[in-house]
CSV table of C-alpha atoms in Angstrom, one decimal:
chain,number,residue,atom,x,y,z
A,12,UNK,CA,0.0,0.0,0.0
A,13,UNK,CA,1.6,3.2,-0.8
A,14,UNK,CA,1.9,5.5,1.4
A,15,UNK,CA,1.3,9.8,0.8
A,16,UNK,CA,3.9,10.3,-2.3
A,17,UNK,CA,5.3,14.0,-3.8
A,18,UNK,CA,7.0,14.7,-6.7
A,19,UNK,CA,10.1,16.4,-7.4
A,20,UNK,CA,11.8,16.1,-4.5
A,21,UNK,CA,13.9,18.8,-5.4
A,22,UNK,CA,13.4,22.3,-6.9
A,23,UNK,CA,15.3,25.3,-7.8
A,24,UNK,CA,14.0,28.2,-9.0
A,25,UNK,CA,14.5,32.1,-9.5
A,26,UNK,CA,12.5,35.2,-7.9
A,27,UNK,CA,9.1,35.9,-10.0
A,28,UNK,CA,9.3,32.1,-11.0
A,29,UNK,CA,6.4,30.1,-10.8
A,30,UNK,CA,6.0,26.2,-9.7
A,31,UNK,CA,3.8,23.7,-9.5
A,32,UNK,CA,4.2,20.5,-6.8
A,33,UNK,CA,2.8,17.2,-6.5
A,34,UNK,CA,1.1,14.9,-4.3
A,35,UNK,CA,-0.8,11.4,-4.4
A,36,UNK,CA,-2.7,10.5,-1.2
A,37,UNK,CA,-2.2,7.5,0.6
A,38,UNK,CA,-4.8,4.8,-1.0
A,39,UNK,CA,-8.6,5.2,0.2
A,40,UNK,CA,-7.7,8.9,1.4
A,41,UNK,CA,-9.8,11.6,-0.1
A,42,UNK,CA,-8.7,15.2,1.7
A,43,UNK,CA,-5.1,16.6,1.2
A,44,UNK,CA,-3.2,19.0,3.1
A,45,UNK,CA,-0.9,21.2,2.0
A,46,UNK,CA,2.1,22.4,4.9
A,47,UNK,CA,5.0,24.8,4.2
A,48,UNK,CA,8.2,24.7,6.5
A,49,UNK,CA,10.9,26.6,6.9
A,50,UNK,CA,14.3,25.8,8.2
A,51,UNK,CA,14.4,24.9,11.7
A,52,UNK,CA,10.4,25.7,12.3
A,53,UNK,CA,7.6,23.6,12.6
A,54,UNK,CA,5.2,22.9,9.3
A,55,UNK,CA,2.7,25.8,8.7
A,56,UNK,CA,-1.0,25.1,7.0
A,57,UNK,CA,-1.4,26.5,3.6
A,58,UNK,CA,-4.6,25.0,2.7
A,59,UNK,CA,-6.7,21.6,2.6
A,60,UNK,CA,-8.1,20.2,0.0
A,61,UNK,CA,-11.8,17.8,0.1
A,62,UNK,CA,-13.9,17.3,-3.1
A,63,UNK,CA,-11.9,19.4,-5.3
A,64,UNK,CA,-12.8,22.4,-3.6
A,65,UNK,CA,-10.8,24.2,-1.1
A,66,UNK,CA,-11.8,23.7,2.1
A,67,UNK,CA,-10.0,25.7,4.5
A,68,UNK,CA,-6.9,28.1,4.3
A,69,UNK,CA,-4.1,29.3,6.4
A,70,UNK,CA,-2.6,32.9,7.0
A,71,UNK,CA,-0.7,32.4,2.8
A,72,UNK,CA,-1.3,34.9,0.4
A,73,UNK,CA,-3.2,34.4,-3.0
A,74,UNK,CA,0.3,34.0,-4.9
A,75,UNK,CA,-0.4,29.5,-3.4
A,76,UNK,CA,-3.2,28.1,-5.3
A,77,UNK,CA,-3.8,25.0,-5.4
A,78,UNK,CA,-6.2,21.8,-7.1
A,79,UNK,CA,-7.6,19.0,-6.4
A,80,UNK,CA,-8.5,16.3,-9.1
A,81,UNK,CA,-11.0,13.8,-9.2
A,82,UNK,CA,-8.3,10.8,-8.0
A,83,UNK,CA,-7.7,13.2,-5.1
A,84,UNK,CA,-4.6,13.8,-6.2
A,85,UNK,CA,-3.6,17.5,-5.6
A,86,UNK,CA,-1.2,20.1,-6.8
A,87,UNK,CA,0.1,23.4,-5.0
A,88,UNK,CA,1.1,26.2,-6.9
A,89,UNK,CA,2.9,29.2,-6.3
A,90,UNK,CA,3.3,32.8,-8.6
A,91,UNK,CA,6.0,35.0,-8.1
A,92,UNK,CA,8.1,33.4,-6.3
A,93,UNK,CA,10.0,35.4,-3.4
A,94,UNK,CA,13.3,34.2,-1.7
A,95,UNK,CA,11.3,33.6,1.7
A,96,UNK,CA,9.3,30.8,-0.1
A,97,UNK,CA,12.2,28.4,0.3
A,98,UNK,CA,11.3,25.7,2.4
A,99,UNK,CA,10.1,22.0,2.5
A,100,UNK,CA,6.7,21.8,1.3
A,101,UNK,CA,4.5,18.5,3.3
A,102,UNK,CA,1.5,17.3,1.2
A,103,UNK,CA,-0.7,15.4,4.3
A,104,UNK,CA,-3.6,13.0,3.4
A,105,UNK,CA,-6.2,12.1,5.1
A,106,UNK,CA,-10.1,9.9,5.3
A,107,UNK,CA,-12.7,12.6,6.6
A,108,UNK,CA,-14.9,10.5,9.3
A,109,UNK,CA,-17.8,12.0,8.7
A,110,UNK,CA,-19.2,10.3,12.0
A,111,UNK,CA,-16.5,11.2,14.2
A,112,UNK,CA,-15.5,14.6,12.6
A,113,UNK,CA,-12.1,13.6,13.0
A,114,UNK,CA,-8.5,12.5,10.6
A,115,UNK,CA,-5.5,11.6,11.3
A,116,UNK,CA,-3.0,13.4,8.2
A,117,UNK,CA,-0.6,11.0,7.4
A,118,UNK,CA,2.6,13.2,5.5
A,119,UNK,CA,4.2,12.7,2.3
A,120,UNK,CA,8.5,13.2,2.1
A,121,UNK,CA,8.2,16.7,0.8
A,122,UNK,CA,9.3,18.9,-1.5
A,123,UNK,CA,12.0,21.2,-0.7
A,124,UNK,CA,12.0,24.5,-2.7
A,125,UNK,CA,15.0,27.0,-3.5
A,126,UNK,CA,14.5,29.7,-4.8
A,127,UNK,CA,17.6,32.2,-5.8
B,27,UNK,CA,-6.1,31.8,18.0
B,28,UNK,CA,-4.3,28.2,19.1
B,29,UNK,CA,-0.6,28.3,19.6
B,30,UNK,CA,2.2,25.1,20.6
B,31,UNK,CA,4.9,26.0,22.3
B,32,UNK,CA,7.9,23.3,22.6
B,33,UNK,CA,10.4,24.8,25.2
B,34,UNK,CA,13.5,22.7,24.4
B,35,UNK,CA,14.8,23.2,21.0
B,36,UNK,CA,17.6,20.2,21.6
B,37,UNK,CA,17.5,16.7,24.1
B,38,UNK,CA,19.5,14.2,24.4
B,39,UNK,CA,19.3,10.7,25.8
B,40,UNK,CA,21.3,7.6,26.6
B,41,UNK,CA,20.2,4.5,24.6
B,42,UNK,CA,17.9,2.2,26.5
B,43,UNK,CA,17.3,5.4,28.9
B,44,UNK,CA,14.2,7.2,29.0
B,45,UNK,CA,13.2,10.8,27.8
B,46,UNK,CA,10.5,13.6,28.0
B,47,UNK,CA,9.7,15.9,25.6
B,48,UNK,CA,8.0,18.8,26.5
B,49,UNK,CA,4.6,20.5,25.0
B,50,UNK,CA,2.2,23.2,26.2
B,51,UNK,CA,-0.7,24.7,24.0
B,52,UNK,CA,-2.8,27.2,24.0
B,53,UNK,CA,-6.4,27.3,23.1
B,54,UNK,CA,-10.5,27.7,24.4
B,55,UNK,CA,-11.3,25.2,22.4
B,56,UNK,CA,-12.7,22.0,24.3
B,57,UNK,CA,-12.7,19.6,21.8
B,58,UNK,CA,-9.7,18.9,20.0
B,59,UNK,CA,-6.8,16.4,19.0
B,60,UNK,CA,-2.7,16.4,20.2
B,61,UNK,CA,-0.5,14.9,18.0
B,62,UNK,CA,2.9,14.1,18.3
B,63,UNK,CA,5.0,13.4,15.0
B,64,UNK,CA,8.5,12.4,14.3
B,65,UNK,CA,10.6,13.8,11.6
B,66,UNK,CA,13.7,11.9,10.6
B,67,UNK,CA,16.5,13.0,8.8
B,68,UNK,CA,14.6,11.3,5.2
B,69,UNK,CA,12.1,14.7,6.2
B,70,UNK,CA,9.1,12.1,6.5
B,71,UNK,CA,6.4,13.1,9.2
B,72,UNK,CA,5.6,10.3,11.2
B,73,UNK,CA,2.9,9.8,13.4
B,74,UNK,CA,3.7,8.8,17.0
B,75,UNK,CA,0.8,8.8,18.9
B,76,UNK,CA,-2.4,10.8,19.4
B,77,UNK,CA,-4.6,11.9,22.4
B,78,UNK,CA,-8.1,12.9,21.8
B,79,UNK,CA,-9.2,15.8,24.5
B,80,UNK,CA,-12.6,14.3,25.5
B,81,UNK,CA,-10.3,11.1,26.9
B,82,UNK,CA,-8.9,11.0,30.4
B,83,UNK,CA,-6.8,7.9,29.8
B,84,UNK,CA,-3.5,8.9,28.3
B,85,UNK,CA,-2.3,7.2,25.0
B,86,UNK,CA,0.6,4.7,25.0
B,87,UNK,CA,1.8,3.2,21.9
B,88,UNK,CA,4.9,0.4,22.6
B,89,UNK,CA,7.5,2.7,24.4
B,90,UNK,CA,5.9,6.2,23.5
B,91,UNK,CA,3.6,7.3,26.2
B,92,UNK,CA,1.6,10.9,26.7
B,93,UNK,CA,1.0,12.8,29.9
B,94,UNK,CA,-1.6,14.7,29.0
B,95,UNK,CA,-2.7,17.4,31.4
B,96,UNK,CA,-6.0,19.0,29.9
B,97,UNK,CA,-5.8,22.0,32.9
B,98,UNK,CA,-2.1,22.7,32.7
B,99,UNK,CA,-2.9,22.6,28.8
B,100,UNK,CA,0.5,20.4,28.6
B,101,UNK,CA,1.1,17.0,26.0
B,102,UNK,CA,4.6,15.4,27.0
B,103,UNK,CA,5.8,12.8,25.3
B,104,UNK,CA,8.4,10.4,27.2
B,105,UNK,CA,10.0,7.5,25.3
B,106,UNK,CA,11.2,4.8,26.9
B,107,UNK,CA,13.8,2.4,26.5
B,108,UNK,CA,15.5,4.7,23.8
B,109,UNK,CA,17.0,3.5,20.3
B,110,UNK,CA,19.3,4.7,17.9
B,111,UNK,CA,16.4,5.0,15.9
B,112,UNK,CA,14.7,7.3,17.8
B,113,UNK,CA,16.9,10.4,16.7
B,114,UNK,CA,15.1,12.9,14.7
B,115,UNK,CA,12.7,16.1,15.1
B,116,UNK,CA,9.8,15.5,17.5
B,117,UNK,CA,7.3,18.1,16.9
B,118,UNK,CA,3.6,18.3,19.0
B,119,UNK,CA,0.9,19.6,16.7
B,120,UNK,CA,-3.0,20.6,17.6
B,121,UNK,CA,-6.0,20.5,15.8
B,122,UNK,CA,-9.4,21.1,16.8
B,123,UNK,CA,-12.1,19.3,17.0
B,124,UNK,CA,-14.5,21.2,14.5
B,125,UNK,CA,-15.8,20.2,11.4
B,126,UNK,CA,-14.9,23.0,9.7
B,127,UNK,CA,-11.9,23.6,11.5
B,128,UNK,CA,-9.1,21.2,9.7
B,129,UNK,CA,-5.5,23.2,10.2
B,130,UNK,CA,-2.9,21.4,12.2
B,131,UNK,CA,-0.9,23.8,14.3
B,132,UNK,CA,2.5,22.6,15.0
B,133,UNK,CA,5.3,23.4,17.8
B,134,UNK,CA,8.6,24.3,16.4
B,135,UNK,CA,10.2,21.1,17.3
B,136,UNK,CA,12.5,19.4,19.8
B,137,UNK,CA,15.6,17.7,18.3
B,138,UNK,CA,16.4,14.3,19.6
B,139,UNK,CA,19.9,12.7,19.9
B,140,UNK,CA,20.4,9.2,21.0
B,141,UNK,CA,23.5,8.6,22.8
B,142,UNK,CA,25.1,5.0,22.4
């Protein structure tokens, strides 16, 4: 059973770049998660994906976008890329419980970004 | 808004010893979930254990225990009988217990070394 899986794994790119990242849930999971970290901090919510739609979003500007396709696999995107976007980016997916309310995210190996 | 605080940016432990890891949050909520996760050197977050608020009984999995302290608003994590493989990032995260509500708030890590 594969687990949560990102593609590239590495990325280098220049200010007022744009770039697009990857993720496949873990089999049977339906929401994803999208977490930016920077060096030496804990992750930081960007957004979460559930039916294609976005379903919540953290404190990120409209430059990350993201999309959510009908396998559940998800992209994050980001315009104009600014130095202080370098950092490991953490796709997390999860099973809603609609009973329970509740999910556990299970997390993907990231993608870290550079950007000169 | 809910904020993790992890007071000890470095630990260190003896193999086969036993270790705490600290973890105070902040929040009104009274329904929510603490997490800790471990993040190795391959960048992979991996779930350790989980305490659900509503539950008095504090969660054990193998050698990784919680204290949880819902007054104190504290979540330690103690691993016992240490391993090598134990080194790595510990973070504690939060999220609350609303449906709507599906950002993970995380601490900004503890780094574990294993002594042999």
């Amino acid at each position: 059973d594969a687990g949560v899986t990102q593609s590239p794994t590495h990325l280098i790119k220049t200010r007022g770049q744009q770039v697009t990242l990857r993720c496949s849930p873990k089999s049977g999971h339906d929401t994803v998660s999208w977490y930016q970290q920077a060096l030496g901090q804990g992750p930081q919510f960007i957004f979460q994906y559930y039916e294609e739609e976005e379903r919540q979003r953290g404190n990120f500007p409209d430059r990350f976008s993201g999309h959510q396709y009908p396998n559940y696999s998800s992209e994050l995107n980001v315009n104009a890329l600014l130095l202080g976007d370098s950092a490991l980016y953490l796709c997390a997916s999860s099973l809603w419980d609609r009973g329970r309310g509740r999910a556990t995210q299970y997390f993907g190996p990231g993608t870290r970004l550079l950007v000169l | 808004a809910q904020t993790v605080t992890q007071s000890q940016p470095e630990m260190s432990v003896q193999e086969a010893e036993t270790v705490t890891l600290s973890c105070t949050y902040d929040t009104s909520e009274s329904d929510y979930y603490l997490f800790w996760y471990k993040q190795p050197p391959s960048r992979q977050m991996i779930l350790v254990i989980r305490q659900e608020a509503y539950k008095q009984q504090n969660a054990t999995e193998n050698r990784f225990s919680v204290n949880f302290q819902k007054a104190a608003k504290s979540f330690s994590l103690k691993i016992s009988d240490s391993q090598l493989g134990d080194a790595a990032m510990y973070f504690c995260a939060y999220r609350s217990g609303g449906l709507n509500n599906n950002d993970m708030r995380f601490g900004a890590g503890t780094r574990l070394t294993v002594k042999p």
